[in-house]
PDB file of C-alpha atoms and ligand atoms in Angstrom:
ATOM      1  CA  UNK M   1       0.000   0.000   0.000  1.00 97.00           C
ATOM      2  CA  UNK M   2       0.992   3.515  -1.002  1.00 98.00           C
ATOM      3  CA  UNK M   3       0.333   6.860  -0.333  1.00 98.00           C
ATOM      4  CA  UNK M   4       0.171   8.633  -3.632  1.00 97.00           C
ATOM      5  CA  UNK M   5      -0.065  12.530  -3.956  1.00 96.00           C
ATOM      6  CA  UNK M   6      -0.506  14.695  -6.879  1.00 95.00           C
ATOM      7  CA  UNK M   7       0.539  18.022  -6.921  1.00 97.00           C
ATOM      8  CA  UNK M   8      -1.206  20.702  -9.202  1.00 97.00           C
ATOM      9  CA  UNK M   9       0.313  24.230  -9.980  1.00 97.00           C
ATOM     10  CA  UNK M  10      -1.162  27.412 -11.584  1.00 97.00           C
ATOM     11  CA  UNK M  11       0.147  31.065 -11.709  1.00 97.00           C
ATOM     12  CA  UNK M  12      -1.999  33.660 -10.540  1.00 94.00           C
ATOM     13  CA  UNK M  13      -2.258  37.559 -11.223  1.00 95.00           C
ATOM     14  CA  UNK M  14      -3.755  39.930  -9.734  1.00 92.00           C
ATOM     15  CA  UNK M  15      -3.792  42.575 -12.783  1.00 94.00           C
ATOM     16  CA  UNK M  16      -4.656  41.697 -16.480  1.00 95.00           C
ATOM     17  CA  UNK M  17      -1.079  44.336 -17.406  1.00 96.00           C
ATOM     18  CA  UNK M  18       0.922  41.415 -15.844  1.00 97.00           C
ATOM     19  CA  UNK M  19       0.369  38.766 -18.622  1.00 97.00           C
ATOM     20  CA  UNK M  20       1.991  38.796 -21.734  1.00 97.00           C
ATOM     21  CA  UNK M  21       0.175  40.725 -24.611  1.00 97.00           C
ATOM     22  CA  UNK M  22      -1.367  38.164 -26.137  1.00 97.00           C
ATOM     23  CA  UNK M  23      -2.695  36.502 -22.878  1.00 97.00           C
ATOM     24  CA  UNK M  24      -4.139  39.814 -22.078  1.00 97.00           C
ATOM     25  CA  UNK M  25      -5.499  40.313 -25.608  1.00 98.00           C
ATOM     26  CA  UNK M  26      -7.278  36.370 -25.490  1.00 98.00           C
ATOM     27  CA  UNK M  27      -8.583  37.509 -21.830  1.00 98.00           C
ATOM     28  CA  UNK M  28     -10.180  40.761 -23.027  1.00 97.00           C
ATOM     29  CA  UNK M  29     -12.194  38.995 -25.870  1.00 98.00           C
ATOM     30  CA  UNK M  30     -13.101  36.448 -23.351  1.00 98.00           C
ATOM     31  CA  UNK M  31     -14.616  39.581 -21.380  1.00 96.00           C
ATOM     32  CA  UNK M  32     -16.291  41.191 -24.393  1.00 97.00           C
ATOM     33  CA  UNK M  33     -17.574  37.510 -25.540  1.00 98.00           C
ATOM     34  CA  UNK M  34     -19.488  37.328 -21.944  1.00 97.00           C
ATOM     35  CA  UNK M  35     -21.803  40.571 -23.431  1.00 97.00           C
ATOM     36  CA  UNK M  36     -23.593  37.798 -25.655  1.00 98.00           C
ATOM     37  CA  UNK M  37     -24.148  35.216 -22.907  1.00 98.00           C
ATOM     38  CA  UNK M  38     -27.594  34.165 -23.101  1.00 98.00           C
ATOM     39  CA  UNK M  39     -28.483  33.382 -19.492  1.00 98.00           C
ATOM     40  CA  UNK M  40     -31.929  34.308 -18.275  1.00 98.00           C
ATOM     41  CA  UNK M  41     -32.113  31.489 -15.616  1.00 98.00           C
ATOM     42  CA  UNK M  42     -28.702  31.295 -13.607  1.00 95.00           C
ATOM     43  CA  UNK M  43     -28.093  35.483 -14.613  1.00 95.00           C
ATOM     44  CA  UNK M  44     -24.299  33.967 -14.560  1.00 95.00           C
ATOM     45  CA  UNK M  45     -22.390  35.512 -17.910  1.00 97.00           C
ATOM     46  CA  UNK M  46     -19.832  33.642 -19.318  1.00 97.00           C
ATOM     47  CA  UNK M  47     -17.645  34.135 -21.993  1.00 98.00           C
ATOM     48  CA  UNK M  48     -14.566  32.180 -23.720  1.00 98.00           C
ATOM     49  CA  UNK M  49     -11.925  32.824 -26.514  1.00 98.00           C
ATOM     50  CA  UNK M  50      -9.273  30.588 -28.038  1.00 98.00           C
ATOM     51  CA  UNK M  51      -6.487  31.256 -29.466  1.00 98.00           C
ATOM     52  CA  UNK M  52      -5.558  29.232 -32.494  1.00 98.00           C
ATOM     53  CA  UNK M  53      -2.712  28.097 -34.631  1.00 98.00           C
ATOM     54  CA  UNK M  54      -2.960  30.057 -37.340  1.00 97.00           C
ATOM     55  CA  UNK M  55      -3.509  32.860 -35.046  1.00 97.00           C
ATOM     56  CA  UNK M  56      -7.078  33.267 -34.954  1.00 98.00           C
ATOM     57  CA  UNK M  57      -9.261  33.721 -32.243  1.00 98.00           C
ATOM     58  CA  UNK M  58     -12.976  32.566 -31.853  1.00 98.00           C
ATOM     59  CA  UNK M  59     -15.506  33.592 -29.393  1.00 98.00           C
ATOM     60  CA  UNK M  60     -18.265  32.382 -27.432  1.00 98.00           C
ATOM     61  CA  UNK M  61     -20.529  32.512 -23.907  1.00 98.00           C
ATOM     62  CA  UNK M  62     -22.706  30.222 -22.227  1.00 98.00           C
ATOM     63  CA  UNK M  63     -26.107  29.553 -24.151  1.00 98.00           C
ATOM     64  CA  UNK M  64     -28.704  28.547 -21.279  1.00 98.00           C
ATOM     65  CA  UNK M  65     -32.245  26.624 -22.393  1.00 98.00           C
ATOM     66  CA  UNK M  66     -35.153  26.653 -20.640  1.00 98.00           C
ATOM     67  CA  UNK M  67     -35.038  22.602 -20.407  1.00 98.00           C
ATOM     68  CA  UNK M  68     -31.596  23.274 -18.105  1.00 98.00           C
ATOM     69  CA  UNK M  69     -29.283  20.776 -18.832  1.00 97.00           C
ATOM     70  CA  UNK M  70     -29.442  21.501 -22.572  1.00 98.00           C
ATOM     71  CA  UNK M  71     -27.890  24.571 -22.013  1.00 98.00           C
ATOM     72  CA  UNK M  72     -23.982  25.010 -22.625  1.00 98.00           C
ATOM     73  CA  UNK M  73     -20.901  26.425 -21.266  1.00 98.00           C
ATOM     74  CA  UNK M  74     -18.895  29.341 -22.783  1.00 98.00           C
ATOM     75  CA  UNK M  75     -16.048  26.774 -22.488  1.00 98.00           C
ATOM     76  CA  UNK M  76     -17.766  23.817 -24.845  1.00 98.00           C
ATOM     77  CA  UNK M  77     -19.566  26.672 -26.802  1.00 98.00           C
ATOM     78  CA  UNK M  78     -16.166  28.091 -27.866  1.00 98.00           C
ATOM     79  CA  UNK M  79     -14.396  24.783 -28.565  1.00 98.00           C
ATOM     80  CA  UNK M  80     -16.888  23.106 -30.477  1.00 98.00           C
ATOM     81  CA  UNK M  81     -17.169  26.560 -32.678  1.00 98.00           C
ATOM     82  CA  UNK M  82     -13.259  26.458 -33.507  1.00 98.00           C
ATOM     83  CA  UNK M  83     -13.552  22.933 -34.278  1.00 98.00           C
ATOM     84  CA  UNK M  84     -16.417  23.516 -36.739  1.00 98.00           C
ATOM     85  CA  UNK M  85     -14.810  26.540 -37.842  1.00 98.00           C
ATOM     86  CA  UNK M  86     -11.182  25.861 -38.459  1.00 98.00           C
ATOM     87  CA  UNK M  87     -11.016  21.747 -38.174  1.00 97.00           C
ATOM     88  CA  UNK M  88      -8.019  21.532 -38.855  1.00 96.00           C
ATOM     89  CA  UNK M  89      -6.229  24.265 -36.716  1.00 98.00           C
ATOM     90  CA  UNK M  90      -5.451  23.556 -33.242  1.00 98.00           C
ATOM     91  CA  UNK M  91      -6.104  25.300 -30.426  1.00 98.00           C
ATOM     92  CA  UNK M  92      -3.323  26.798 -28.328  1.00 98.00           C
ATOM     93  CA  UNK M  93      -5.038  28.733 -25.669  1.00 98.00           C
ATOM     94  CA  UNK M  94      -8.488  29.271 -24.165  1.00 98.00           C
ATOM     95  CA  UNK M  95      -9.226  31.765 -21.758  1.00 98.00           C
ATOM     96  CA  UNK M  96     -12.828  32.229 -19.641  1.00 98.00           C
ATOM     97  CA  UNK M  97     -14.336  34.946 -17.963  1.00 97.00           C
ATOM     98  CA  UNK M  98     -17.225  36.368 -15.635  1.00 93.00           C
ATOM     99  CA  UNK M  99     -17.989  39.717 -14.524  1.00 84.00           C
ATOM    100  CA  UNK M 100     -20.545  37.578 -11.999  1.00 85.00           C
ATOM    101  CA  UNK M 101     -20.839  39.273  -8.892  1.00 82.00           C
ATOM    102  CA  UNK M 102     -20.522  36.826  -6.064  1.00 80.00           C
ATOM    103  CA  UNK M 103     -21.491  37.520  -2.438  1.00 78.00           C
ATOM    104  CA  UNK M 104     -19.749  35.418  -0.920  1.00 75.00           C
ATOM    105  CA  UNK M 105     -15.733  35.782  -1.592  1.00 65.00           C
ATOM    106  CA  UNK M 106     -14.952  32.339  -0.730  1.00 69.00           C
ATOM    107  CA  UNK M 107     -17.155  31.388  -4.302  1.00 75.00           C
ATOM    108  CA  UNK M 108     -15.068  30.207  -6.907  1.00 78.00           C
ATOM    109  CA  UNK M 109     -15.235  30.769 -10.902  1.00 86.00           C
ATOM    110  CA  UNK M 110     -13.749  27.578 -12.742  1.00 93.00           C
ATOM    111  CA  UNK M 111     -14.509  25.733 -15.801  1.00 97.00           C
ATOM    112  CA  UNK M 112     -16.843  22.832 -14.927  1.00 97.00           C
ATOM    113  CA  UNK M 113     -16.078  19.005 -14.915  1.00 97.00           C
ATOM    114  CA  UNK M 114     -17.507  18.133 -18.570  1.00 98.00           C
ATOM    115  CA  UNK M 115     -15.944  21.278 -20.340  1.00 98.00           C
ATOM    116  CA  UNK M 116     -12.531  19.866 -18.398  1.00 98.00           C
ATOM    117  CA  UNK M 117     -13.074  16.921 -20.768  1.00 97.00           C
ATOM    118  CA  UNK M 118     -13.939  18.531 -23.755  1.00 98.00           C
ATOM    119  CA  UNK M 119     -10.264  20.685 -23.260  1.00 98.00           C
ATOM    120  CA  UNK M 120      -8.261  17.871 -22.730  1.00 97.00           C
ATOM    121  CA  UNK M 121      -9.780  16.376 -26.185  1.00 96.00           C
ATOM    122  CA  UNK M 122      -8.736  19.834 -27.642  1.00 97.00           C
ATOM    123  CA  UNK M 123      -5.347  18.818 -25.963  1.00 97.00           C
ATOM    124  CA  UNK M 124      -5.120  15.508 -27.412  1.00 95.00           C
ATOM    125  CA  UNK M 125      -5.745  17.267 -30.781  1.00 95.00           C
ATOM    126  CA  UNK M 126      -2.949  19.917 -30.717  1.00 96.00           C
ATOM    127  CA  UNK M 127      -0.339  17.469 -29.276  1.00 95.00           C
ATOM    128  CA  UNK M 128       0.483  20.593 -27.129  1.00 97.00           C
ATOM    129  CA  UNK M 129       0.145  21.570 -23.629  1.00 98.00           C
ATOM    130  CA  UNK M 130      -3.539  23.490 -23.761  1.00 98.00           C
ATOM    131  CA  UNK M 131      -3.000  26.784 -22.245  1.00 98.00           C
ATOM    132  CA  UNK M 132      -6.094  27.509 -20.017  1.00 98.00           C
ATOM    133  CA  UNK M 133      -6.452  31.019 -18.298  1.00 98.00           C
ATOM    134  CA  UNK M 134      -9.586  32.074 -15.883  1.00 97.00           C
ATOM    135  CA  UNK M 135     -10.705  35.887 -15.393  1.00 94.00           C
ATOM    136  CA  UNK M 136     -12.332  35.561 -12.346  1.00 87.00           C
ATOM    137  CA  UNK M 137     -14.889  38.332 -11.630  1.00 81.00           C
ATOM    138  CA  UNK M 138     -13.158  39.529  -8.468  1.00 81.00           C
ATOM    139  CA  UNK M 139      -9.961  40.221 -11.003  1.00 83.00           C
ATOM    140  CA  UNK M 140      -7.805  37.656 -10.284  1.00 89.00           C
ATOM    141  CA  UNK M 141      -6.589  35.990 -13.466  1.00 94.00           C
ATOM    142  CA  UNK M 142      -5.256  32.130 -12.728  1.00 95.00           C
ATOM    143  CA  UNK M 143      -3.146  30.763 -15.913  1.00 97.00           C
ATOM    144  CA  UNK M 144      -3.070  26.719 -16.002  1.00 98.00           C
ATOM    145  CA  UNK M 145      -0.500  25.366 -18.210  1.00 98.00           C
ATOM    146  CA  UNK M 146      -1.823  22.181 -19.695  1.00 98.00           C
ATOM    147  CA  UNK M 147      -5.140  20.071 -19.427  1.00 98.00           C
ATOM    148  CA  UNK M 148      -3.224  17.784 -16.532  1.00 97.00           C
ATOM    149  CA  UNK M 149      -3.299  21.034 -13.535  1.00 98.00           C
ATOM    150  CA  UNK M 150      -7.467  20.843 -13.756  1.00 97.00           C
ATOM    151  CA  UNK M 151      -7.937  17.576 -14.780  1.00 97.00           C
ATOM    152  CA  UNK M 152      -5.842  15.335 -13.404  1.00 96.00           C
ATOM    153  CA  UNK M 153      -5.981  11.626 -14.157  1.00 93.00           C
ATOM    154  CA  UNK M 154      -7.760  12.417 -17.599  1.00 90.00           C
ATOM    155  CA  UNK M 155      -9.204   9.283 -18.995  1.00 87.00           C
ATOM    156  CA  UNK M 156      -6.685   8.323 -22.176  1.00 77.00           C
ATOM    157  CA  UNK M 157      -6.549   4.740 -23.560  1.00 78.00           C
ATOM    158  CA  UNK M 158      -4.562   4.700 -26.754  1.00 75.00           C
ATOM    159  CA  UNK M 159      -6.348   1.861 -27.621  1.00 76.00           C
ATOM    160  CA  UNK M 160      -9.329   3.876 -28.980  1.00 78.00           C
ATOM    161  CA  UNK M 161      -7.435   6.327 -30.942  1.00 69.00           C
ATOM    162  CA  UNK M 162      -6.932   4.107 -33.319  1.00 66.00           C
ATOM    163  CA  UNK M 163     -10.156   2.791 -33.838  1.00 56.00           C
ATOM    164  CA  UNK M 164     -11.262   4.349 -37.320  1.00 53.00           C
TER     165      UNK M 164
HETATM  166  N1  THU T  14     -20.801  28.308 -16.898  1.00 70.50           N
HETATM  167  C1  THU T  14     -19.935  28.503 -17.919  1.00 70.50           C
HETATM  168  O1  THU T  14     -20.313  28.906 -19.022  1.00 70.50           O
HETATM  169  N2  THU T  14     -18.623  28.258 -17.700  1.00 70.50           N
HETATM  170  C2  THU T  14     -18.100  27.896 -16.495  1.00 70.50           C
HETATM  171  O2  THU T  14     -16.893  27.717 -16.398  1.00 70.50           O
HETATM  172  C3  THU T  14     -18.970  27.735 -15.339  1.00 70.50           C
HETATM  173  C4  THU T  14     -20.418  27.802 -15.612  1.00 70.50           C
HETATM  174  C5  THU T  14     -22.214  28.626 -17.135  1.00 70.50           C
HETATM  175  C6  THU T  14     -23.151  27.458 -17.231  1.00 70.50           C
HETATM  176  C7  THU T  14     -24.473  28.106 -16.859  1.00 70.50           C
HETATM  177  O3  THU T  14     -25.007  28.737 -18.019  1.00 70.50           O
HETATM  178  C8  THU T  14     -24.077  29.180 -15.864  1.00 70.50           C
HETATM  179  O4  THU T  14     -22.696  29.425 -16.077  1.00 70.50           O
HETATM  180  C9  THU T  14     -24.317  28.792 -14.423  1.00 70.50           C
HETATM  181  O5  THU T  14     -23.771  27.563 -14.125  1.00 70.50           O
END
């Protein structure tokens, strides 16, 4: 028997001029995508840029449906768009923001378990360490380098990749 312990790192910043330019730059669009959130029942705005190979950047925010669990994160919104989009760029970068005003400071803004998944797919894609940066809305921006910090123990069998 073992005692096993994973460690899990991120940087954190406390002003958007602190990133590089084009961190800042992916962050901002993240902000401006939240304007087109469409979420009349939780009233929580979300919105998500990537960044991709060839340079361009897509947006999108969370699109909410009255039936509730048909409703989608800014996250999958975003990544699924890219990958219709451009299929066959990857995506470098995604960064996520809300403006959300929480009461209580100890409430925390990041990306949910199934949009976790759908990232470390977009990860698996590029071949590349998925840069993943949250805006929270009290200003704080947290910058995750690669899939593995949020999702640890990601479910990969190489045996289904190559199933055709
Ligand atoms: N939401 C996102 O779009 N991204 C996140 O990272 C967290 C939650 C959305 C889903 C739903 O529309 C609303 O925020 C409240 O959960």
């Amino acid at each position: 028997m073992a005692l096993k312990k994973v460690e899990l790192s991120y940087m954190e910043y406390g002003h958007l001029d602190e990133l590089e330019s084009e961190i800042k730059h992916l962050v901002l669009e993240a902000k401006d995508a939240s304007k087109t959130a469409y979420a009349p029942y939780s009233l929580f705005k979300v919105g998500a840029s990537v960044l991709l190979s060839n340079g361009s950047i897509v947006k999108g925010s969370n699109q909410e449906n009255i039936a509730y669990p048909s409703g989608l994160c800014a996250e999958r919104v975003v990544i699924n768009s890219a990958s219709s989009l451009f299929p066959n760029e990857k995506i470098v970068a995604i960064a996520v923001s809300s403006d959300h005003h929480f009461e209580n400071a100890e409430d925390m803004f990041s990306p949910c378990g199934a949009c976790r998944q759908v990232m470390a797919e977009a990860e698996l894609r590029s071949g590349k360490k998925l840069k993943i940066i949250v805006n929270t809305p009290g200003g704080i921006t947290r910058t995750f380098n690669g899939i593995s910090q949020l999702l640890p123990f990601t479910f990969n069998y190489s045996g289904l990749k190559k199933a055709k």
